[in-house]
Coordinates of C-alpha atoms in Angstrom, one line a residue:
Chain J
X949 CA 119.3 124.1 134.9
X950 CA 118.8 121.1 132.8
X951 CA 115.2 120.0 132.7
X952 CA 114.4 116.3 132.3
X953 CA 112.6 115.5 129.1
X954 CA 108.9 114.2 129.2
X955 CA 108.6 115.8 132.4
X956 CA 110.6 112.8 133.7
X957 CA 108.2 110.4 132.6
X958 CA 109.1 107.0 130.9
X959 CA 108.2 107.2 127.2
X960 CA 105.8 104.2 126.8
X961 CA 105.4 104.4 122.9
X962 CA 102.0 104.4 121.1
X963 CA 98.9 103.3 123.0
X964 CA 95.2 103.4 122.6
X965 CA 92.3 104.3 124.6
X966 CA 90.4 101.4 126.7
X967 CA 86.9 101.2 125.5
X968 CA 84.3 98.8 126.5
X969 CA 83.5 97.9 122.9
X970 CA 86.9 96.3 122.8
X971 CA 87.3 94.4 126.6
X972 CA 86.4 91.0 125.1
X973 CA 88.7 91.2 122.1
X974 CA 91.5 92.4 124.3
X975 CA 91.0 89.7 127.0
X976 CA 90.9 87.0 124.3
X977 CA 93.4 88.2 121.8
X978 CA 96.0 90.0 124.1
X979 CA 97.1 92.3 121.3
X980 CA 100.6 93.9 121.1
X981 CA 99.5 97.2 122.8
X982 CA 102.2 99.0 124.6
X983 CA 100.0 100.8 127.0
X984 CA 96.4 101.7 127.2
X985 CA 94.7 104.8 128.6
X986 CA 91.8 104.3 131.0
X987 CA 89.1 106.8 132.0
X988 CA 88.6 106.2 136.0
X989 CA 85.2 107.7 135.9
X990 CA 84.0 104.7 133.5
X991 CA 84.8 102.5 136.5
X992 CA 84.3 104.3 139.8
X993 CA 81.5 103.0 142.1
X994 CA 80.9 100.2 139.6
X995 CA 81.3 96.2 139.5
X996 CA 80.5 93.5 137.3
X997 CA 81.5 93.2 133.6
X998 CA 83.3 96.4 133.4
X999 CA 85.3 96.0 136.5
X1000 CA 85.9 92.2 135.9
X1001 CA 87.3 93.0 132.5
X1002 CA 89.5 95.9 134.0
X1003 CA 91.1 93.5 136.2
X1004 CA 92.2 91.2 133.6
X1005 CA 93.4 93.9 131.4
X1006 CA 95.4 95.5 134.4
X1007 CA 97.1 92.1 135.1
X1008 CA 98.5 92.1 131.5
X1009 CA 99.1 95.8 130.3
X1010 CA 100.2 99.2 131.7
X1011 CA 97.4 101.4 132.2
X1012 CA 97.7 105.2 132.4
X1013 CA 94.7 107.2 133.9
X1014 CA 93.1 110.1 132.0
X1015 CA 90.2 111.8 133.8
X1016 CA 87.2 113.9 132.5
X1017 CA 85.6 115.4 135.3
X1018 CA 87.9 116.9 137.9
X1019 CA 86.8 120.4 136.4
X1020 CA 90.4 121.6 137.7
X1021 CA 89.6 125.2 136.4
X1022 CA 86.2 125.5 138.4
X1023 CA 85.5 127.9 141.3
X1024 CA 83.2 125.1 142.8
X1025 CA 85.3 123.2 145.7
X1026 CA 87.5 120.3 144.3
X1027 CA 85.6 117.1 144.4
X1028 CA 87.7 115.3 147.1
X1029 CA 85.6 112.3 147.1
X1030 CA 86.3 111.8 143.3
X1031 CA 90.0 112.9 143.9
X1032 CA 90.3 110.2 146.7
X1033 CA 88.5 107.3 144.5
X1034 CA 90.7 108.4 141.6
X1035 CA 93.9 107.7 144.0
X1036 CA 92.7 104.3 144.8
X1037 CA 91.9 103.5 141.2
X1038 CA 95.4 104.5 140.1
X1039 CA 97.0 102.5 143.0
X1040 CA 95.0 99.5 142.1
X1041 CA 95.8 99.8 138.4
X1042 CA 99.4 101.1 139.0
X1043 CA 98.9 104.0 136.9
X1044 CA 102.5 105.6 136.5
X1045 CA 100.8 109.2 136.1
X1046 CA 97.5 110.7 135.7
X1047 CA 96.2 113.7 133.7
X1048 CA 92.8 115.9 133.2
X1049 CA 91.9 118.6 131.2
X1050 CA 92.8 122.5 131.5
X1051 CA 89.0 123.6 131.6
X1052 CA 86.2 123.5 133.7
X1053 CA 83.1 120.9 133.7
X1054 CA 81.1 122.0 136.5
X1055 CA 80.2 125.2 138.1
X1056 CA 77.6 126.2 140.6
X1057 CA 77.4 122.3 140.9
X1058 CA 75.9 121.8 137.6
X1059 CA 77.5 119.6 135.1
X1060 CA 78.3 121.1 132.0
X1061 CA 79.0 117.8 130.3
X1062 CA 81.7 119.1 128.0
X1063 CA 85.3 120.7 128.4
X1064 CA 84.6 124.4 128.7
X1065 CA 87.6 126.7 128.2
X1066 CA 88.8 128.9 130.9
X1067 CA 89.5 132.7 130.5
X1068 CA 93.2 133.1 129.8
X1069 CA 93.4 135.4 132.9
X1070 CA 95.9 135.6 135.8
X1071 CA 93.1 134.8 138.2
X1072 CA 92.3 131.6 136.3
X1073 CA 96.1 130.6 136.4
X1074 CA 96.3 131.2 140.2
X1075 CA 92.8 129.1 140.8
X1076 CA 94.1 126.2 138.6
X1077 CA 97.6 126.0 140.0
X1078 CA 96.0 126.0 143.6
X1079 CA 93.9 123.1 142.7
X1080 CA 96.7 121.2 140.9
X1081 CA 98.8 121.2 143.9
X1082 CA 96.2 119.6 146.0
X1083 CA 95.5 117.0 143.2
X1084 CA 99.2 116.1 143.1
X1085 CA 99.2 115.8 146.9
X1086 CA 96.3 113.2 147.1
X1087 CA 97.2 111.4 143.9
X1088 CA 100.9 111.2 144.8
X1089 CA 102.1 110.7 141.3
X1090 CA 103.0 113.0 138.4
X1091 CA 99.8 114.8 137.1
X1092 CA 99.5 116.2 133.6
X1093 CA 97.1 119.0 132.3
X1094 CA 95.7 118.7 128.8
X1095 CA 95.3 121.5 126.4
X1096 CA 91.7 121.6 125.4
X1097 CA 90.2 122.6 122.0
X1098 CA 88.1 126.1 122.5
X1099 CA 85.7 127.3 120.1
X1100 CA 85.4 130.5 122.1
X1101 CA 87.6 132.6 124.0
X1102 CA 85.9 133.5 127.2
X1103 CA 88.5 136.3 128.0
X1104 CA 91.2 137.1 125.8
X1105 CA 92.4 140.6 127.1
X1106 CA 95.1 139.5 129.3
X1107 CA 97.1 136.8 127.6
X1108 CA 97.4 134.2 124.7
X1109 CA 96.6 130.4 125.0
X1110 CA 100.3 129.5 125.1
X1111 CA 100.8 132.2 127.6
X1112 CA 98.1 130.9 129.7
X1113 CA 99.0 127.1 129.4
X1114 CA 102.8 128.1 130.3
X1115 CA 101.9 130.0 133.3
X1116 CA 99.6 127.4 134.6
X1117 CA 102.2 124.6 134.2
X1118 CA 105.1 126.7 135.9
X1119 CA 103.0 128.0 138.7
X1120 CA 101.4 124.5 139.3
X1121 CA 104.7 122.8 138.7
X1122 CA 102.8 120.1 136.9
X1123 CA 103.2 118.3 133.4
X1124 CA 101.5 119.0 130.1
X1125 CA 99.5 116.5 128.1
X1126 CA 99.8 117.7 124.7
X1127 CA 96.7 117.0 122.6
X1128 CA 98.4 117.5 119.2
X1129 CA 95.0 117.4 117.3
X1130 CA 93.8 120.2 119.4
X1131 CA 96.4 122.3 118.4
X1132 CA 95.6 121.7 114.9
X1133 CA 91.9 122.5 115.6
X1134 CA 92.7 125.7 117.8
X1135 CA 95.1 127.0 115.1
X1136 CA 92.4 126.5 112.4
X1137 CA 89.7 128.0 114.4
X1138 CA 91.4 130.9 115.9
X1139 CA 94.2 131.6 113.0
X1140 CA 97.6 130.9 114.2
X1141 CA 100.5 128.6 113.1
X1142 CA 100.6 125.4 115.0
X1143 CA 104.7 125.3 115.1
X1144 CA 104.4 128.7 116.6
X1145 CA 102.3 127.4 119.4
X1146 CA 104.8 124.4 119.9
X1147 CA 107.6 126.7 120.4
X1148 CA 105.7 129.1 122.7
X1149 CA 105.2 126.5 125.3
X1150 CA 107.4 124.6 127.8
X1151 CA 107.9 121.4 125.7
X1152 CA 110.1 119.7 128.5
X1153 CA 107.0 119.4 130.4
X1154 CA 105.2 117.2 127.8
X1155 CA 104.6 113.8 129.4
X1156 CA 102.1 112.3 126.9
X1157 CA 100.6 113.1 123.5
X1158 CA 96.9 112.6 122.4
X1159 CA 96.0 111.9 118.7
X1160 CA 92.4 112.2 117.8
X1161 CA 90.3 112.9 114.7
X1162 CA 88.3 115.9 114.0
X1163 CA 85.6 117.1 111.5
X1164 CA 84.7 120.2 109.8
X1165 CA 81.1 121.6 110.5
X1166 CA 80.5 124.8 109.0
X1167 CA 83.4 127.1 109.2
X1168 CA 85.0 125.5 112.4
X1169 CA 86.8 122.3 113.1
X1170 CA 85.0 120.2 115.8
X1171 CA 87.0 117.6 118.1
X1172 CA 84.7 114.8 117.4
X1173 CA 87.3 111.8 118.5
X1174 CA 85.2 109.9 115.7
X1175 CA 87.6 109.8 112.7
X1176 CA 91.4 108.6 112.1
X1177 CA 94.0 110.8 113.1
X1178 CA 94.3 113.7 110.0
X1179 CA 97.2 114.0 108.0
X1180 CA 97.9 117.5 109.2
X1181 CA 97.9 116.1 112.8
X1182 CA 100.4 113.3 112.0
X1183 CA 102.6 116.2 110.4
X1184 CA 102.5 118.3 113.5
X1185 CA 103.0 115.2 115.6
X1186 CA 106.3 114.5 114.0
X1187 CA 107.4 118.3 114.4
X1188 CA 106.7 117.6 118.3
X1189 CA 108.9 114.4 118.1
X1190 CA 111.6 116.3 116.7
X1191 CA 111.5 118.7 119.5
X1192 CA 111.0 116.1 122.4
X1193 CA 112.2 112.8 121.3
X1194 CA 110.3 109.5 122.0
X1195 CA 107.4 109.7 124.3
X1196 CA 103.9 108.3 125.1
X1197 CA 101.3 108.9 122.4
X1198 CA 97.8 107.9 122.7
X1199 CA 95.2 107.4 120.0
X1200 CA 91.9 108.8 121.0
X1201 CA 88.8 107.3 119.2
X1202 CA 85.7 107.8 121.4
X1203 CA 82.5 107.7 119.2
X1204 CA 81.9 105.7 116.2
X1205 CA 84.4 103.5 117.7
X1206 CA 86.0 101.0 115.1
X1207 CA 87.2 97.5 115.5
X1208 CA 90.2 96.9 117.6
X1209 CA 92.4 96.0 114.6
X1210 CA 91.6 99.4 112.9
X1211 CA 92.5 101.2 116.0
X1212 CA 95.6 99.2 116.4
X1213 CA 96.5 100.4 112.7
X1214 CA 96.6 104.0 113.9
X1215 CA 98.6 103.0 117.0
X1216 CA 101.1 101.2 114.7
X1217 CA 101.3 104.4 112.5
X1218 CA 102.0 106.3 115.6
X1219 CA 104.8 104.3 116.7
X1220 CA 106.2 103.8 113.1
X1221 CA 106.6 107.6 113.1
X1222 CA 107.9 107.9 116.3
X1223 CA 110.6 105.3 115.6
X1224 CA 111.4 107.1 112.3
X1225 CA 111.6 110.6 113.6
X1226 CA 113.5 110.0 116.7
X1227 CA 115.8 107.4 115.7
X1228 CA 119.2 108.6 116.9
X1229 CA 117.9 111.8 118.0
X1230 CA 118.8 113.4 121.1
X1231 CA 116.2 116.1 121.8
X1232 CA 117.2 119.4 123.6
X1233 CA 116.6 119.6 127.0
Chain S
X1117 CA 87.8 140.3 139.0
X1118 CA 86.0 137.3 140.3
X1119 CA 86.3 134.1 138.3
X1120 CA 83.3 132.4 139.7
X1121 CA 81.0 135.0 138.4
X1122 CA 82.6 134.7 134.8
X1123 CA 82.3 131.1 134.9
X1124 CA 78.7 131.3 136.2
X1125 CA 77.8 133.5 133.6
X1126 CA 79.6 131.3 130.8
X1127 CA 77.4 128.4 132.2
X1128 CA 74.0 130.4 132.2
X1129 CA 74.7 131.6 128.6
X1130 CA 75.5 128.0 127.4
X1131 CA 73.1 125.9 129.5
X1132 CA 70.1 128.2 130.1
X1133 CA 69.6 131.0 127.7
X1134 CA 72.0 132.6 125.0
X1135 CA 72.3 136.0 124.2
X1136 CA 69.5 137.1 122.1
X1137 CA 71.2 140.0 120.5
X1138 CA 72.9 139.8 117.2
X1139 CA 74.7 142.9 117.2
X1140 CA 77.6 143.2 119.4
X1141 CA 76.8 146.4 121.4
X1142 CA 73.3 145.0 122.1
X1143 CA 75.0 141.9 123.3
X1144 CA 77.1 143.9 125.5
X1145 CA 74.3 145.7 127.1
X1146 CA 72.1 142.5 127.4
X1147 CA 75.1 140.9 129.2
X1148 CA 75.9 143.5 131.5
X1149 CA 72.2 143.8 132.4
X1150 CA 72.1 140.1 133.1
X1151 CA 75.1 139.6 135.1
X1152 CA 75.8 143.0 136.9
X1153 CA 78.9 141.5 138.9
X1154 CA 80.9 141.1 136.0
X1155 CA 83.7 143.6 135.4
X1156 CA 83.4 145.7 132.2
X1157 CA 86.4 144.0 130.6
X1158 CA 84.6 140.7 131.2
X1159 CA 81.5 141.8 129.7
X1160 CA 83.5 143.0 126.6
X1161 CA 84.9 139.7 126.1
X1162 CA 81.9 137.7 126.4
X1163 CA 80.1 140.1 124.1
X1164 CA 82.7 139.6 121.5
X1165 CA 82.0 135.9 121.4
X1166 CA 80.0 135.2 118.3
X1167 CA 76.5 133.6 119.2
X1168 CA 77.3 130.6 116.8
X1169 CA 80.5 129.7 118.7
X1170 CA 78.4 129.6 121.9
X1171 CA 75.8 127.6 120.1
X1172 CA 78.4 125.0 119.4
X1173 CA 79.0 124.3 123.1
X1174 CA 75.0 124.4 123.7
X1175 CA 74.7 121.7 121.1
X1176 CA 77.8 119.7 122.3
X1177 CA 76.2 119.6 125.7
X1178 CA 72.8 118.7 124.9
X1179 CA 73.6 116.3 122.1
X1180 CA 76.2 114.7 124.5
X1181 CA 73.6 114.2 127.2
X1182 CA 71.0 112.8 124.4
X1183 CA 73.9 110.0 123.5
X1184 CA 74.4 109.2 127.1
X1185 CA 70.7 108.9 127.9
X1186 CA 70.0 107.0 124.4
X1187 CA 72.6 104.5 125.7
X1188 CA 70.6 103.8 128.7
X1189 CA 67.3 104.0 127.3
X1190 CA 67.4 102.9 123.6
X1191 CA 63.9 101.2 123.8
X1192 CA 62.4 104.3 125.5
X1193 CA 64.0 106.5 122.7
X1194 CA 62.7 104.3 120.1
X1195 CA 59.1 104.2 121.9
X1196 CA 59.3 108.2 122.2
X1197 CA 59.7 108.4 118.5
X1198 CA 56.9 106.1 117.6
X1199 CA 54.5 108.1 120.0
X1200 CA 56.0 111.5 118.4
X1201 CA 55.4 109.8 114.9
X1202 CA 59.0 110.9 114.0
X1203 CA 60.3 107.2 113.6
X1204 CA 61.2 107.9 109.8
X1205 CA 62.6 111.5 110.2
X1206 CA 66.1 112.0 111.6
X1207 CA 65.9 115.8 111.9
X1208 CA 62.5 115.7 113.7
X1209 CA 64.1 113.1 116.2
X1210 CA 67.2 115.2 116.7
X1211 CA 65.1 118.1 117.4
X1212 CA 62.8 116.3 119.6
X1213 CA 65.4 114.8 121.9
X1214 CA 67.5 117.9 122.1
X1215 CA 64.4 120.1 123.3
X1216 CA 63.5 117.1 125.6
X1217 CA 66.9 117.2 127.1
X1218 CA 66.7 121.1 127.6
X1219 CA 63.2 120.6 129.4
X1220 CA 65.1 117.8 131.5
X1221 CA 67.9 120.3 132.3
X1222 CA 65.0 122.8 133.5
X1223 CA 63.4 120.1 135.3
X1224 CA 66.5 119.3 137.4
X1225 CA 69.9 120.5 136.6
X1226 CA 72.6 117.7 136.4
X1227 CA 74.4 118.2 139.6
X1228 CA 77.0 115.6 139.6
X1229 CA 79.6 113.7 137.4
X1230 CA 77.6 110.6 137.5
X1231 CA 76.0 109.6 134.3
X1232 CA 73.7 107.3 136.3
X1233 CA 72.3 110.5 138.1
X1234 CA 71.5 111.7 134.8
X1235 CA 69.6 108.6 133.9
X1236 CA 67.8 108.7 137.4
X1237 CA 66.8 112.4 136.6
X1238 CA 65.4 111.3 133.3
X1239 CA 63.2 108.7 135.2
X1240 CA 62.1 111.5 137.5
X1241 CA 61.3 113.8 134.8
X1242 CA 58.7 111.3 133.5
X1243 CA 57.2 110.4 136.9
X1244 CA 57.0 113.9 138.2
X1245 CA 56.2 115.8 135.0
X1246 CA 53.7 113.3 133.6
X1247 CA 54.1 114.5 129.9
X1248 CA 51.3 113.8 127.8
X1249 CA 53.3 111.3 125.9
X1250 CA 52.3 108.7 128.9
X1251 CA 48.8 108.9 127.9
X1252 CA 49.5 107.8 124.4
X1253 CA 51.0 104.7 125.8
X1254 CA 50.6 104.1 129.4
X1255 CA 53.7 101.6 129.5
X1256 CA 56.1 104.3 129.1
X1257 CA 57.2 104.6 132.8
X1258 CA 57.4 100.8 132.8
X1259 CA 60.1 100.6 130.0
X1260 CA 61.9 103.4 131.5
X1261 CA 62.1 101.5 134.8
X1262 CA 63.2 98.4 132.8
X1263 CA 65.9 100.1 131.0
X1264 CA 67.1 102.1 134.0
X1265 CA 67.2 98.9 136.2
X1266 CA 69.2 97.0 133.5
X1267 CA 71.9 99.4 133.5
X1268 CA 72.0 99.8 137.5
X1269 CA 72.3 96.2 137.8
X1270 CA 74.7 95.8 135.1
X1271 CA 76.9 98.6 136.8
X1272 CA 76.3 97.4 140.5
X1273 CA 78.9 96.9 142.8
X1274 CA 80.1 93.2 143.4
X1275 CA 78.7 91.5 146.4
X1276 CA 81.1 89.2 148.5
X1277 CA 79.8 85.6 148.1
X1278 CA 81.0 82.0 147.7
X1279 CA 81.8 81.6 144.2
X1280 CA 80.0 78.3 143.0
X1281 CA 79.2 77.2 139.7
X1282 CA 75.5 75.8 139.0
X1283 CA 77.3 72.6 138.1
X1284 CA 78.8 72.4 141.5
X1285 CA 75.4 72.1 143.1
X1286 CA 74.6 68.7 141.6
X1287 CA 77.8 67.2 143.1
X1288 CA 76.5 68.2 146.7
X1289 CA 74.5 65.6 148.8
X1290 CA 70.7 66.6 149.2
X1291 CA 71.7 67.6 152.9
X1292 CA 74.7 69.5 151.9
X1293 CA 72.7 71.3 149.2
X1294 CA 69.5 72.2 151.6
X1295 CA 72.2 73.6 154.2
X1296 CA 73.7 76.1 151.9
X1297 CA 72.8 79.6 153.4
X1298 CA 71.8 81.8 150.5
X1299 CA 71.0 85.3 150.0
X1300 CA 69.7 87.8 147.4
X1301 CA 72.5 90.4 146.6
X1302 CA 71.4 94.0 146.9
X1303 CA 71.8 94.7 143.1
X1304 CA 68.9 92.4 142.2
X1305 CA 65.8 94.1 141.5
X1306 CA 62.1 93.0 141.7
X1307 CA 59.4 94.8 139.8
X1308 CA 55.8 94.4 138.9
X1309 CA 55.4 95.8 135.6
X1310 CA 52.3 96.7 134.3
X1311 CA 53.1 96.0 130.5
X1312 CA 55.4 93.3 129.2
X1313 CA 58.3 95.4 128.8
X1314 CA 60.6 92.4 129.0
X1315 CA 59.1 91.1 125.9
X1316 CA 59.7 94.4 124.3
X1317 CA 63.3 94.7 125.4
X1318 CA 64.1 91.2 124.4
X1319 CA 62.5 92.0 120.6
X1320 CA 64.9 95.1 120.6
X1321 CA 67.9 93.2 121.4
X1322 CA 67.3 90.8 118.9
X1323 CA 65.8 92.6 115.9
X1324 CA 66.9 96.2 117.0
X1325 CA 63.2 97.4 116.4
X1326 CA 59.9 97.8 118.1
X1327 CA 56.9 95.2 117.4
X1328 CA 54.2 96.8 115.3
X1329 CA 51.9 97.2 118.3
X1330 CA 53.3 98.3 121.9
X1331 CA 52.4 95.9 124.6
X1332 CA 48.9 96.3 125.9
X1333 CA 48.2 96.1 129.9
X1334 CA 49.1 92.8 131.6
X1335 CA 50.9 92.5 134.9
X1336 CA 54.3 91.0 135.0
X1337 CA 56.2 89.7 137.9
X1338 CA 59.9 90.1 137.2
X1339 CA 63.3 90.2 138.7
X1340 CA 66.4 91.1 137.3
X1341 CA 69.9 89.8 138.6
X1342 CA 73.4 89.6 136.9
X1343 CA 74.2 86.5 134.9
X1344 CA 77.0 84.6 136.7
X1345 CA 78.5 83.8 133.2
X1346 CA 78.3 87.0 131.1
X1347 CA 77.8 89.5 133.9
X1348 CA 75.1 90.9 131.9
X1349 CA 71.5 91.8 133.5
X1350 CA 69.2 88.9 133.3
X1351 CA 65.5 89.3 133.6
X1352 CA 63.3 86.5 134.7
X1353 CA 59.6 86.5 134.5
X1354 CA 58.2 84.8 137.6
X1355 CA 54.9 83.4 138.9
X1356 CA 53.5 84.8 142.1
X1357 CA 54.9 82.0 144.3
X1358 CA 58.4 82.3 142.9
X1359 CA 58.3 86.2 143.4
X1360 CA 57.1 86.0 146.8
X1361 CA 59.8 83.5 147.5
X1362 CA 62.7 85.7 146.4
X1363 CA 61.0 88.7 148.3
X1364 CA 61.0 86.6 151.5
X1365 CA 64.7 85.5 151.2
X1366 CA 65.6 89.4 150.4
X1367 CA 64.0 90.6 153.4
X1368 CA 65.2 87.8 155.8
X1369 CA 69.0 88.8 154.6
X1370 CA 69.7 85.2 154.2
X1371 CA 68.5 81.7 154.8
X1372 CA 69.2 78.1 154.2
X1373 CA 68.0 76.6 150.9
X1374 CA 66.1 74.1 152.8
X1375 CA 64.3 77.3 154.3
X1376 CA 63.8 78.6 150.6
X1377 CA 62.3 75.6 149.8
X1378 CA 59.9 75.3 152.4
X1379 CA 58.7 78.8 151.4
X1380 CA 58.6 78.1 147.8
X1381 CA 56.5 74.8 148.4
X1382 CA 54.1 76.5 150.7
X1383 CA 53.3 79.3 148.6
X1384 CA 53.0 77.2 145.4
X1385 CA 49.5 75.9 144.8
X1386 CA 50.0 72.4 143.4
X1387 CA 47.6 70.3 141.8
X1388 CA 46.5 67.4 144.2
X1389 CA 48.2 64.5 142.1
X1390 CA 51.6 66.1 142.2
X1391 CA 53.8 64.1 144.3
X1392 CA 56.6 65.8 146.6
X1393 CA 59.2 64.5 144.5
X1394 CA 57.8 66.4 141.5
X1395 CA 57.3 69.5 143.6
X1396 CA 60.9 69.4 144.8
X1397 CA 62.2 68.9 141.2
X1398 CA 60.3 71.8 140.1
X1399 CA 61.6 73.9 142.9
X1400 CA 65.3 72.7 141.9
X1401 CA 64.7 73.7 138.3
X1402 CA 63.7 77.0 139.6
X1403 CA 66.7 77.1 141.9
X1404 CA 69.1 76.5 138.9
X1405 CA 67.6 79.4 137.1
X1406 CA 67.9 81.7 140.1
X1407 CA 71.5 80.9 140.5
X1408 CA 72.4 81.4 137.0
X1409 CA 70.8 84.6 137.0
X1410 CA 72.5 85.8 140.2
X1411 CA 69.3 86.3 141.8
X1412 CA 70.5 84.4 144.7
X1413 CA 74.0 83.5 145.7
X1414 CA 75.7 81.3 148.0
X1415 CA 76.7 83.2 151.5
X1416 CA 80.4 83.4 152.4
X1417 CA 81.1 80.8 155.2

């Protein structure tokens, strides 16, 4: 059976994350950005300046929702209140799809305030898959899971990371938000070849890409989102594009946030590489 | 296998208490003892995680919370650094705030995905545990309240009201103006501070530094609304009459401006020589300030 590429999602080109620091510049300058990724948790239950700015920006640009607190891998009950709020948010902003992370952020009703890796086990696969189905039912739009960085392997006796991701995507029948930088980080921190990783996951399910900066701390690379996209990430990004063709690629820069102009330079780079690599390219399906 | 036991164990190891043992066999024994519901393979997997890799998460988690709280409480963090005499020592500051947030977590675990709840826990921590730092400067609770209130007002949900620019007020006849029904939005906060923390906050905003001396005790009546132009929190210092008037309108739900004026004029103590015209002019000056700061709004008809 032929599988649609990009998980059937329209490739939007290069975009940037919508951050409060840039609201006024975006509203005043209306920069040429294909799309913005927006974190609903930064707006839910809030009014005033942030929602006013969001409304203005949503009127002009395509917004794609990206969550940080669904805690899809947790054993706590799914936060249905949050999920319904996210649904309303996505409807209001006309988000074509939604994504969150393949990890857990809360357990025993305690917030861990980080993306904690799941054990690569069949039990975790089943748990995530069941919850993703509920998420998809409520959101009524395509849902993508993002591969996260992991500095420790909670359980590695059953399967590898690509086997785990593949099993989750197949069982949940959802898309993949492929964080290219995370592949580089994990390959460095755990000793595998990034291209081997690419060739071990169902690339037809990749609906969106993330590109972010990282930093070396001691003997590990840390996913800080506080730096420009690294050379090795750009190189792997091109490998991904060769395999899947044009897609939606997002520059993540969440700390030590630069000027809007500097951020847009990164987006231009992402778009230029995408155009160069995918020109006339008919990717395998 | 039970996933929930494994995830709980990870949570406890990252947030509460890491394994003490350095040698893998000792870690295995310690984890097996602490988490008896885990299966042997799960214990083995957790024991093989190098302690320094677990510590990466512990530091990311607590340093992340420090950053979130510093965003809400920048002046408080600066005051705490001053009280701890660590203003010029970045490493000491890092350690102090990391430890402080661990204490906060032990006081009350962050049980929600709302950063505002974390900020509320921080305030409760200082109110309920009364750390010695408060003796060093009794205004600590005031500045915490001031900063948390500012963020609450900044993020407060919008309240339906009749959008009316301040300049439009002057186009109304006196009769139309006095008939306007007004109310105090729910997000407006009224405070009786024991220290002039508004001055402290203003100086921080303007100069990004604390004054040489933290404010001494002096009662300040203050109201925080959301500026109708910038949508940023706007603090107003008030005299007793103005403060009581806003309190009255707030508890009444809504009232006409005529009613508001009557309360204000009655509560204010005027010098004998002041005419009614001067008193009204003073009231309307106040009124413009209140409208601009979003402290009172015109009710939807």
